[in-house]
Amino acid sequence: MQLTHAEVINFRALDKADVRIDLETTLVVGRNNSGKTSFVNLFEKFLGEDDTRFMLEDFSTCRIGDIDQALQIFGEAQGHAAEGDQETRESLLAKAYELVPSIRLGLTIEYDEDDDLAPLTDVILDLDDACFTVKIEAALEASRPHDFLKGFWTASQRRKSDPIKWLRKNFSDYFAPVYRAVSPVDEKMTKEIKRSAAQAIISVKFVYAQTKVDDTPGDKARTLSKTFETYYKVKSGPEGRHQSVERIEDALAAASMELDTGYESLFDPVFEDLRSFGVGTITPVEKPRIVSLMEGTGILKGSTRLQYPSGDGDFHLPEGHNGLGYSKLIFTILQIISFHQAYERAAPKPALQVLFIEEPEAHLHPQMQEVFIKNIQEFIKRKAPWEVQVVITTHSSHIVASGGFHTVRYFDRSEPDGKVKDLSTFQAAVKATPQGDETLRFLRQYMVLHRCDMFFADKVILIEGTAERLLLPEMVRRCAPDLLHQYVSVIEVGDAYAVRFRELLAFLNVKTLVITDIDSVCPKHQKSCPPDSGLPVTANSTLKKWLPGKSTIAGLLATFPADKEQGQVRVAYQIPEREAGTCARSFEDAFIIANADVLARDFTQLALKRAFLTEVPADPTRDDIETKAFDIANHLSDHKTDFAFDVMLLDGWTVPRYIAEGLQWLA
């Protein structure tokens, strides 16, 4: 039995989102404010242990607009009622009622004949023997839309009254959660159930990123100690008490008798004074006694400390001296263990359990992030027959790489309505293309070996080599400073592999700039040559197979800027710095042409001036350097990183035109 889909409607940033839930682990990724946390929060509000209240702002903004529109239509209906036009009034009221929104969480559960169906008895509504699906819907809705609109309209008519404040204040009086079973065969067939019935079917646990785990000196926080106190409560419950709990309780009982004797000797004079107080005027105070009430949970609370061995193992240190990452990991593990213990104690046991972990990478180093999912899955397998589905929200490229494409659900907010994209469908689509298996293998390897954070970026830049990567931040600052305030993922892919990201970028729909070289070669010998010599072609697979899809240099240079775009992707390659000027072949000669005057001015400061001296005189002019840019770049082919460092020391240099145009488009 498993939860297969969760559909969210009208909740915060999620107007409508259908999320497929993996049998084992689902990774929820996306940019900031894309709805990842909202998705988890809705489960907590509807199915969590605490009956969390909803508020007006839980509706998506367009639905709040619908409430305002419903109010206007309700007002029109009131006017027609005053005129005696009941037919128009009823029609308008029906429209107003339809506009009153609701928040919905629809859950699809699949089972088979071998599963224990007792927990599902009340929610199986179909009689189809071939159907092994049940649906549960939790909704926040106004059960009395007329009363709601009437109260809202009345408040809006008052002078010096803010109707929105009234709406916020009275929201929970009109909007309340309801739970129902829905037939998978006929969605009009429903049956209302209680919240407790829904919780008995789906048990949920939440481990949030913003816990109180810290490394406060002096052991002030004691977060882990308190977590172990909670664990003791679980193990000392009436169901299945651990044998060690019995030994602890026996020891406390013996100590309690000793304390009773000591308390009596210590406090007896005080009690005698109490008895003598008011003798003859009021009834004497009965002599009380103090007894010790020592319980394991009480002793643990505030009286125990978690300690770690120091380097030599002979002296133990408080938990506050431990690193944040290790404490965070222990805290998360304890939460998972407590979830398992709750499952063990439950009678009857819930049909499903779903564990939500928010951003587990907080304070964990990359290697620990990479094995996090694997360790959780292995722990769950060791606890068989316990079956729990794990949903992890993350910004960690390491966790995404270790999880694999099929587990990733990408929350895309590039468009106003937003979408949730299932990367398992991307994987299937790519696999069906020529060289699809090779492309997938490349992408998986790249994600494992490199920090691939395009899943979380506002924008992406693909570049060829080290020189561009080193100089890109300064180029952005000089010609597109707005990009400095956005999360831009810069990915170094070389000239032959950018096209491998084509399908993934199109799927993610993230705005992307591909900065590449025109790579002109002689068509006969396929040797590099200047772009303006003869009739050269490009050797760049990105330009030939992707954007703009042309092979000749003449065709590439004649391409209009608009034709260099495809969807959210634009390509930038070398073009003349000025009309009818020289065109470069690579980044190095493009920079030399764009900054020939600066290089001539500061020529003596260049660490790589020897590469220039083979082509230009010792005191070169601007024209000398520009004319020989292609040949100089050839001498720099093995020293591109050193060339980038030379550029960093120059003052007043200009960003090559093709890169400047691309960055400004991206910004």
XYZ file of C-alpha atoms in Angstrom:
667
model
C 0.000 0.000 0.000
C 1.347 3.428 -0.877
C 0.465 7.066 -1.311
C 0.916 7.715 -5.038
C -0.286 11.288 -5.623
C -0.935 14.430 -3.628
C -2.900 17.189 -5.319
C -2.831 20.676 -3.801
C -5.310 23.356 -4.865
C -5.389 27.062 -3.913
C -2.857 26.901 -1.082
C -0.445 29.830 -0.976
C 1.906 29.703 -3.985
C 0.351 26.455 -5.200
C -2.724 27.228 -7.292
C -2.824 23.664 -8.555
C -0.055 21.134 -8.064
C -0.129 17.390 -8.614
C 2.854 15.710 -6.960
C 3.613 12.058 -7.586
C 4.947 10.421 -4.421
C 7.686 7.828 -4.811
C 7.397 4.475 -3.071
C 10.541 5.149 -1.012
C 11.942 8.693 -1.263
C 10.619 11.804 -3.009
C 12.858 14.850 -3.413
C 11.060 18.184 -3.625
C 13.316 20.807 -5.200
C 12.992 24.258 -6.739
C 13.913 27.872 -6.345
C 13.114 29.880 -3.229
C 9.412 30.670 -2.816
C 8.433 28.023 -5.339
C 6.016 26.309 -2.926
C 8.128 23.495 -1.454
C 7.516 24.421 2.185
C 3.847 25.208 1.456
C 3.422 21.668 0.167
C 4.719 20.239 3.443
C 2.804 22.752 5.590
C -0.529 21.731 4.075
C 0.005 18.129 5.188
C 0.764 19.389 8.677
C -2.336 21.597 8.799
C -4.670 18.847 7.648
C -3.042 15.702 9.083
C -0.561 16.825 11.768
C -0.911 16.084 15.463
C -1.885 19.672 16.249
C -5.111 21.046 14.814
C -3.405 23.986 13.116
C -5.670 26.889 12.203
C -5.829 28.301 8.713
C -5.868 32.016 7.952
C -6.905 34.197 5.032
C -3.376 34.436 3.638
C -3.279 30.654 3.210
C -5.332 31.158 0.070
C -3.347 31.873 -3.084
C -3.523 35.576 -3.963
C -5.773 35.051 -6.991
C -8.301 33.245 -4.790
C -8.357 36.180 -2.357
C -9.234 38.244 -5.419
C -12.108 35.828 -6.078
C -13.480 36.542 -2.608
C -13.508 40.257 -3.392
C -15.268 39.587 -6.702
C -17.827 37.366 -4.943
C -18.466 40.262 -2.549
C -19.189 42.625 -5.447
C -21.597 40.146 -7.061
C -23.298 39.546 -3.702
C -23.812 43.311 -3.413
C -25.429 43.377 -6.862
C -27.721 40.545 -5.785
C -28.777 42.561 -2.748
C -29.718 45.452 -5.027
C -31.880 43.219 -7.228
C -33.534 41.745 -4.135
C -34.523 45.244 -3.059
C -36.107 45.776 -6.479
C -38.033 42.498 -6.223
C -36.093 40.794 -9.046
C -35.680 37.398 -7.358
C -34.651 35.505 -10.510
C -31.647 37.760 -11.153
C -30.837 37.716 -7.430
C -30.703 33.911 -7.343
C -28.546 33.790 -10.467
C -26.077 36.306 -9.048
C -25.945 34.527 -5.684
C -25.108 31.245 -7.408
C -22.194 32.958 -9.183
C -21.023 34.501 -5.913
C -21.131 31.139 -4.105
C -19.045 29.518 -6.863
C -16.358 32.178 -6.406
C -15.951 31.484 -2.678
C -12.699 29.476 -2.766
C -11.569 26.391 -0.932
C -8.164 24.878 -0.162
C -7.879 21.203 -1.042
C -5.457 18.365 -0.468
C -6.371 15.305 -2.509
C -4.576 12.046 -1.696
C -4.547 8.961 -3.915
C -3.731 5.628 -2.288
C -3.112 2.380 -4.131
C -3.258 -1.048 -2.510
C -3.277 -4.708 -3.497
C -5.149 -7.803 -2.364
C -2.505 -8.800 0.191
C -2.718 -5.525 2.142
C -4.628 -5.156 5.395
C -7.660 -3.181 4.265
C -9.184 -2.688 7.726
C -8.024 0.970 7.982
C -9.569 1.685 4.575
C -12.978 0.210 5.260
C -14.733 3.572 5.591
C -13.166 5.120 2.487
C -13.615 2.376 -0.127
C -16.672 3.616 -2.006
C -16.525 1.608 -5.257
C -17.629 -1.935 -5.968
C -15.253 -2.481 -8.877
C -13.149 -5.601 -8.218
C -10.505 -4.318 -10.633
C -10.082 -1.011 -8.787
C -7.352 -0.918 -6.139
C -7.413 2.820 -5.477
C -8.942 5.007 -2.803
C -9.025 8.780 -2.622
C -9.204 11.028 0.412
C -9.781 14.754 0.255
C -9.125 17.263 3.006
C -10.601 20.689 2.305
C -10.889 24.075 3.938
C -14.201 25.523 2.789
C -17.092 27.716 3.794
C -19.986 25.455 4.689
C -22.331 28.467 4.789
C -21.245 30.658 1.839
C -24.361 32.841 2.078
C -23.773 33.680 5.745
C -20.115 34.360 5.001
C -20.815 36.740 2.119
C -23.608 38.433 4.030
C -21.347 39.115 7.001
C -18.516 40.264 4.738
C -20.872 42.526 2.743
C -22.348 44.016 5.919
C -18.849 44.798 7.210
C -17.940 46.435 3.896
C -20.923 48.798 4.174
C -19.880 50.212 7.509
C -18.152 53.543 7.606
C -14.582 53.657 8.887
C -14.417 49.885 8.627
C -11.774 47.810 6.877
C -13.540 44.731 5.426
C -10.237 42.852 5.041
C -9.571 43.222 8.761
C -13.059 41.851 9.387
C -12.285 38.954 7.066
C -9.043 38.139 8.871
C -10.673 38.353 12.282
C -13.703 36.211 11.412
C -12.061 33.852 8.943
C -12.163 30.734 11.137
C -15.842 31.347 11.965
C -16.793 30.580 8.370
C -13.961 28.461 6.947
C -13.329 25.081 8.559
C -11.599 21.828 7.532
C -13.698 18.931 6.289
C -12.585 15.428 5.328
C -14.199 13.121 2.862
C -13.642 9.946 0.918
C -13.991 10.276 -2.851
C -14.791 7.444 -5.211
C -11.981 6.941 -7.779
C -14.642 5.754 -10.244
C -17.101 8.626 -9.789
C -15.741 11.772 -8.114
C -19.275 12.988 -7.439
C -19.701 10.100 -5.012
C -18.288 11.237 -1.663
C -18.584 10.372 2.003
C -17.676 12.684 4.860
C -15.260 11.280 7.438
C -13.697 12.611 10.629
C -10.203 14.066 10.916
C -9.252 11.192 13.212
C -10.293 8.701 10.531
C -8.037 10.399 7.983
C -5.166 10.415 10.491
C -5.734 6.724 11.178
C -5.177 6.058 7.479
C -2.203 8.396 6.943
C 0.180 9.042 9.824
C 2.631 11.913 9.222
C 5.798 13.149 10.917
C 7.666 16.406 10.281
C 11.341 17.174 10.824
C 11.854 20.844 10.070
C 15.098 22.588 9.151
C 14.763 25.367 11.741
C 15.164 23.270 14.853
C 16.628 24.522 18.096
C 19.704 22.365 17.670
C 22.745 24.531 18.261
C 26.228 24.492 19.714
C 25.611 27.011 22.489
C 28.543 27.014 24.936
C 27.803 25.943 28.469
C 25.294 23.316 27.398
C 22.386 25.767 27.674
C 20.215 24.445 24.870
C 20.333 20.689 25.690
C 18.193 19.995 22.613
C 19.428 16.437 22.202
C 19.081 15.721 25.910
C 15.446 16.822 25.734
C 14.970 14.623 22.688
C 16.230 11.609 24.640
C 13.806 12.554 27.454
C 10.996 12.285 24.903
C 12.326 8.923 23.771
C 12.232 7.667 27.386
C 8.551 8.623 27.614
C 7.859 6.588 24.514
C 9.657 3.486 25.819
C 8.088 3.701 29.301
C 4.517 3.744 28.037
C 2.028 1.058 29.100
C 2.417 -0.776 25.778
C 5.629 -2.745 25.588
C 7.699 -1.266 28.439
C 11.412 -1.875 27.929
C 13.057 -4.105 30.585
C 15.633 -1.394 31.323
C 12.780 0.954 32.288
C 11.754 -1.530 35.000
C 15.284 -1.494 36.488
C 15.342 2.314 36.473
C 11.954 2.483 38.233
C 13.073 -0.055 40.924
C 16.204 1.996 41.632
C 14.148 5.166 41.928
C 11.678 3.479 44.328
C 14.511 2.459 46.685
C 15.978 5.954 46.582
C 12.521 7.398 47.223
C 12.176 5.522 50.551
C 15.512 6.881 51.755
C 14.461 10.409 50.829
C 11.128 10.106 52.692
C 13.000 9.448 55.959
C 15.324 12.389 55.366
C 12.466 14.731 54.441
C 10.579 13.852 57.661
C 13.601 14.687 59.849
C 14.358 17.910 57.968
C 10.868 19.413 57.720
C 9.214 18.168 60.967
C 10.058 21.382 62.943
C 8.442 23.455 60.220
C 5.267 21.396 60.311
C 5.057 21.705 64.138
C 5.213 25.487 63.773
C 2.402 25.305 61.238
C 0.242 23.279 63.638
C 0.770 25.783 66.477
C -0.091 28.763 64.241
C -3.502 30.175 65.229
C -4.151 27.675 68.096
C -7.235 28.780 70.059
C -8.532 31.064 67.320
C -8.806 28.844 64.251
C -8.764 25.171 63.515
C -5.170 23.913 63.740
C -3.471 23.127 60.452
C -3.253 19.412 59.911
C 0.328 18.184 59.867
C 1.327 17.465 56.238
C 4.273 15.430 55.103
C 6.631 15.595 52.158
C 7.294 12.491 50.159
C 9.511 11.959 47.177
C 7.776 11.197 43.922
C 10.552 10.034 41.650
C 9.652 8.928 38.133
C 11.967 8.211 35.235
C 10.521 10.942 33.054
C 10.745 13.470 35.867
C 14.329 12.573 36.679
C 15.321 12.858 33.018
C 13.599 16.220 32.650
C 16.128 18.871 33.537
C 18.353 16.409 35.394
C 20.147 14.574 32.612
C 22.805 15.663 30.179
C 23.994 14.138 26.938
C 27.789 14.101 26.837
C 30.439 13.173 24.288
C 33.843 11.645 24.964
C 36.768 13.987 24.439
C 39.766 13.090 22.320
C 41.363 10.775 24.852
C 38.020 9.312 25.936
C 38.662 9.820 29.679
C 36.780 13.102 29.991
C 33.306 13.789 28.645
C 32.117 17.117 27.234
C 28.558 18.566 27.157
C 26.461 18.319 24.004
C 26.877 22.037 23.321
C 30.543 21.365 22.520
C 29.584 19.089 19.651
C 29.399 20.402 16.069
C 26.117 21.620 14.605
C 26.226 19.091 11.782
C 26.599 16.079 14.061
C 23.935 17.361 16.450
C 21.573 18.001 13.548
C 22.110 14.482 12.226
C 21.493 12.889 15.635
C 18.364 15.007 16.105
C 16.974 13.929 12.724
C 17.725 10.262 13.413
C 15.987 10.464 16.789
C 12.888 11.927 15.135
C 12.814 9.048 12.667
C 13.269 6.522 15.477
C 10.431 8.088 17.480
C 8.204 7.873 14.376
C 8.979 4.166 14.183
C 8.259 3.731 17.892
C 4.885 5.442 17.427
C 4.136 2.973 14.644
C 5.112 0.035 16.868
C 2.779 1.207 19.674
C -0.166 2.115 17.459
C -3.183 -0.182 17.655
C -4.626 -0.414 15.119
C -1.687 0.569 12.960
C -2.137 3.278 10.329
C -2.389 2.176 6.736
C 0.361 4.577 5.631
C 3.147 6.595 7.183
C 4.791 9.576 5.507
C 7.905 11.249 6.904
C 8.595 14.842 5.810
C 12.152 16.147 6.265
C 12.821 19.792 5.455
C 16.279 20.738 4.178
C 18.321 18.078 6.013
C 21.490 19.530 4.480
C 21.519 22.364 7.042
C 24.901 22.083 8.821
C 25.784 18.817 7.050
C 28.965 18.723 4.974
C 28.685 17.517 1.324
C 29.803 13.935 1.970
C 27.235 13.552 4.728
C 24.561 15.005 2.430
C 25.384 12.458 -0.268
C 24.801 9.439 1.997
C 21.830 10.904 3.879
C 19.087 9.374 1.719
C 20.857 6.016 1.503
C 21.206 5.833 5.285
C 17.530 6.625 5.836
C 16.446 3.964 3.352
C 18.728 1.370 4.947
C 17.391 2.233 8.404
C 13.797 1.775 7.215
C 14.651 -1.580 5.615
C 16.165 -2.780 8.899
C 12.860 -1.994 10.613
C 10.807 -4.202 8.255
C 7.878 -4.741 8.018
C 7.710 -0.993 8.736
C 7.053 0.753 5.437
C 7.280 4.527 5.402
C 7.486 6.949 2.491
C 9.950 9.810 2.867
C 9.464 13.273 1.347
C 12.519 15.544 1.507
C 12.597 19.213 0.545
C 16.128 20.278 -0.289
C 18.448 22.838 -1.846
C 21.357 20.395 -1.901
C 22.759 19.359 -5.268
C 24.491 16.469 -3.453
C 21.201 15.067 -2.164
C 19.616 15.458 -5.615
C 22.547 13.649 -7.241
C 22.349 10.744 -4.810
C 18.564 10.479 -5.151
C 18.434 10.173 -8.940
C 16.168 11.785 -11.524
C 13.177 9.516 -10.879
C 12.810 10.805 -7.294
C 12.892 14.533 -8.113
C 9.782 16.754 -8.216
C 10.697 20.210 -9.494
C 8.518 23.113 -8.303
C 8.616 25.601 -11.185
C 7.558 29.204 -10.523
C 8.807 30.667 -13.801
C 5.157 31.215 -14.760
C 2.483 32.845 -12.565
C 0.394 29.718 -12.032
C 3.409 27.510 -11.258
C 3.828 23.840 -12.035
C 5.278 20.731 -10.443
C 7.405 18.779 -12.882
C 8.190 15.116 -12.420
C 11.739 14.355 -13.529
C 10.851 10.711 -14.011
C 8.845 11.848 -17.073
C 11.880 13.831 -18.216
C 13.998 10.720 -17.823
C 11.559 8.650 -19.892
C 11.330 11.316 -22.617
C 15.102 11.651 -22.947
C 15.579 7.903 -22.976
C 13.300 7.675 -26.011
C 15.506 10.054 -28.035
C 18.587 9.085 -30.081
C 21.582 8.850 -27.724
C 19.131 9.251 -24.831
C 20.851 6.704 -22.594
C 24.183 8.410 -23.195
C 22.729 11.827 -22.354
C 21.188 10.547 -19.113
C 24.422 8.834 -18.126
C 26.329 12.064 -18.752
C 23.882 14.155 -16.711
C 23.963 11.708 -13.799
C 27.745 11.659 -13.775
C 27.903 15.434 -14.012
C 25.549 15.825 -11.060
C 27.647 13.445 -8.981
C 31.012 14.978 -9.869
C 30.080 18.671 -9.955
C 28.043 21.054 -7.873
C 25.009 21.176 -10.160
C 22.575 23.657 -8.625
C 20.457 24.562 -11.658
C 17.441 23.051 -9.854
C 17.524 25.901 -7.349
C 18.749 28.825 -9.484
C 16.816 31.821 -10.768
C 18.934 31.770 -13.927
C 21.681 29.634 -15.458
C 24.837 30.436 -17.424
C 26.665 27.700 -19.329
C 30.288 28.560 -20.106
C 33.123 26.787 -21.869
C 36.263 27.142 -19.805
C 38.254 28.369 -16.844
C 39.001 31.870 -18.151
C 35.310 32.694 -18.578
C 34.506 31.254 -15.135
C 37.205 33.310 -13.398
C 36.259 36.559 -15.121
C 32.471 36.121 -15.245
C 31.697 37.744 -11.849
C 33.570 40.902 -12.850
C 31.985 40.906 -16.315
C 28.557 40.692 -14.696
C 29.405 43.593 -12.385
C 30.539 45.733 -15.318
C 27.698 45.197 -17.783
C 24.728 43.511 -15.998
C 24.880 44.396 -12.276
C 21.238 43.394 -11.723
C 22.338 39.763 -11.968
C 24.387 40.211 -8.801
C 21.119 40.248 -6.836
C 19.823 37.013 -8.338
C 20.749 33.385 -7.782
C 22.643 32.568 -10.990
C 24.074 29.081 -11.424
C 27.267 29.069 -13.518
C 28.048 25.682 -15.066
C 31.297 24.942 -16.900
C 30.518 22.454 -19.674
C 33.127 22.896 -22.441
C 32.173 23.384 -26.073
C 31.028 19.854 -26.876
C 28.737 19.152 -23.932
C 26.440 22.161 -23.583
C 23.985 20.486 -25.959
C 23.695 17.599 -23.477
C 21.822 19.958 -21.141
C 19.306 20.918 -23.812
C 16.430 18.678 -22.716
C 16.980 19.269 -19.005
C 16.999 23.064 -19.360
C 13.878 22.967 -21.513
C 12.182 20.766 -18.908
C 13.148 23.042 -16.010
C 12.137 26.129 -18.021
C 14.794 28.264 -16.330
C 16.193 31.277 -18.186
C 19.611 30.270 -19.519
C 22.498 31.923 -21.339
C 24.935 29.695 -23.223
C 28.295 31.441 -23.722
C 30.324 29.537 -26.298
C 32.961 30.030 -29.006
C 32.299 30.300 -32.729
C 35.177 27.817 -33.295
C 35.784 28.539 -36.995
C 37.617 25.830 -38.955
C 38.599 25.280 -42.557
C 35.901 23.059 -44.135
C 38.454 20.945 -45.964
C 41.065 20.222 -43.294
C 38.981 21.014 -40.177
C 41.843 23.089 -38.796
C 41.234 26.294 -36.843
C 41.268 29.503 -38.833
C 40.116 33.120 -38.411
C 36.345 33.552 -38.962
C 36.958 36.002 -41.830
C 39.272 33.728 -43.881
C 37.721 32.002 -46.878
C 34.418 30.190 -46.213
C 34.953 28.582 -42.800
C 32.457 26.497 -40.840
C 32.014 26.019 -37.115
C 33.236 23.004 -35.194
C 30.978 23.851 -32.254
C 28.280 21.199 -31.747
C 26.107 23.604 -29.716
C 25.890 26.056 -32.616
C 25.286 23.318 -35.177
C 22.861 21.059 -33.282
C 21.092 23.454 -30.943
C 21.234 27.251 -31.288
C 21.035 28.810 -33.808
C 21.358 25.532 -35.710
C 23.764 26.776 -38.416
C 27.107 25.431 -39.618
C 28.714 28.189 -41.688
C 30.435 31.141 -40.056
C 28.781 33.500 -42.544
C 25.378 32.164 -41.498
C 26.193 32.498 -37.804
C 27.397 36.101 -38.175
C 24.278 36.996 -40.176
C 21.944 35.604 -37.487
C 19.702 38.197 -35.849
C 19.718 38.349 -32.020
C 16.109 37.136 -31.864
C 17.079 33.985 -33.783
C 19.674 33.165 -31.134
C 16.836 32.484 -28.672
C 14.714 29.390 -28.216
C 12.214 29.435 -25.398
C 14.076 30.439 -22.246
C 17.544 29.846 -23.748
C 19.828 32.211 -25.648
C 23.249 31.556 -27.129
C 26.105 34.068 -27.251
C 29.111 33.590 -29.521
C 31.744 35.914 -30.978
C 30.649 38.797 -33.205
C 32.665 41.832 -34.436
C 33.240 44.437 -31.725
C 32.168 47.112 -34.217
C 30.453 47.047 -37.589
C 32.690 45.618 -40.346
C 35.358 44.960 -37.728
C 37.411 41.835 -37.058
C 35.557 38.857 -35.549
C 37.262 36.672 -32.974
C 37.290 32.880 -32.867
C 37.558 32.332 -29.085
C 37.142 34.197 -25.815
C 40.843 35.076 -25.624
C 41.106 36.797 -29.002
C 37.680 38.417 -28.477
C 39.005 39.965 -25.279
C 42.231 41.039 -27.015
C 40.297 42.743 -29.839
C 37.901 44.470 -27.409
C 40.773 45.698 -25.207
C 43.673 46.197 -27.622
C 44.190 49.782 -26.392
C 44.273 48.713 -22.720
C 46.699 45.880 -23.452
C 48.985 48.246 -25.416
C 48.895 50.747 -22.563
C 49.745 48.217 -19.825
C 51.809 45.871 -21.998
C 54.847 45.845 -19.684
C 52.684 44.673 -16.755
C 51.531 41.489 -18.495
C 52.981 38.284 -17.090
C 52.275 36.612 -20.438
C 53.727 39.325 -22.661
C 56.018 36.693 -24.217
C 52.989 35.270 -25.994
C 52.431 38.726 -27.486
C 56.097 39.375 -28.371
C 56.166 36.492 -30.824
C 53.627 38.426 -32.938
C 53.995 42.151 -32.079
C 56.909 44.541 -31.393
C 58.160 45.320 -27.869
C 56.186 48.551 -27.795
C 53.020 47.555 -29.675
C 50.232 49.852 -30.738
C 46.512 49.151 -30.481
C 46.371 48.181 -34.163
C 49.374 45.858 -33.786
C 47.621 43.885 -31.072
C 44.172 43.843 -32.694
C 45.543 42.660 -36.051
C 47.424 39.755 -34.452
C 44.710 38.784 -31.933
C 44.050 35.363 -33.516
C 47.738 34.395 -33.528
C 48.319 35.689 -29.992
C 45.328 33.664 -28.758
C 46.880 30.527 -30.252
C 50.004 31.121 -28.147
C 47.770 31.497 -25.072
C 45.907 28.217 -25.636
C 47.909 26.441 -22.912
C 47.892 29.416 -20.528
C 44.207 30.425 -20.364
C 44.084 30.523 -16.581
C 47.219 32.697 -16.406
C 45.684 34.985 -19.024
C 42.576 35.396 -16.828
C 44.790 36.396 -13.888
C 46.566 38.920 -16.131
C 43.192 40.419 -17.023
C 42.262 40.744 -13.345
C 45.222 43.093 -12.853
C 44.251 45.331 -15.766
C 42.291 48.508 -15.187
C 39.513 49.849 -17.405
C 38.990 46.797 -19.614
C 35.812 46.178 -21.593
C 33.592 43.094 -21.688
C 33.584 41.551 -25.206
C 30.451 42.568 -27.063
C 28.948 39.093 -27.479
C 29.156 38.391 -23.745
C 27.831 41.846 -22.821
C 24.786 41.401 -25.065
C 24.111 37.947 -23.624
C 24.403 39.045 -19.985
C 22.148 42.042 -20.578
C 19.552 39.735 -22.139
C 19.785 37.422 -19.123
C 19.411 40.326 -16.711
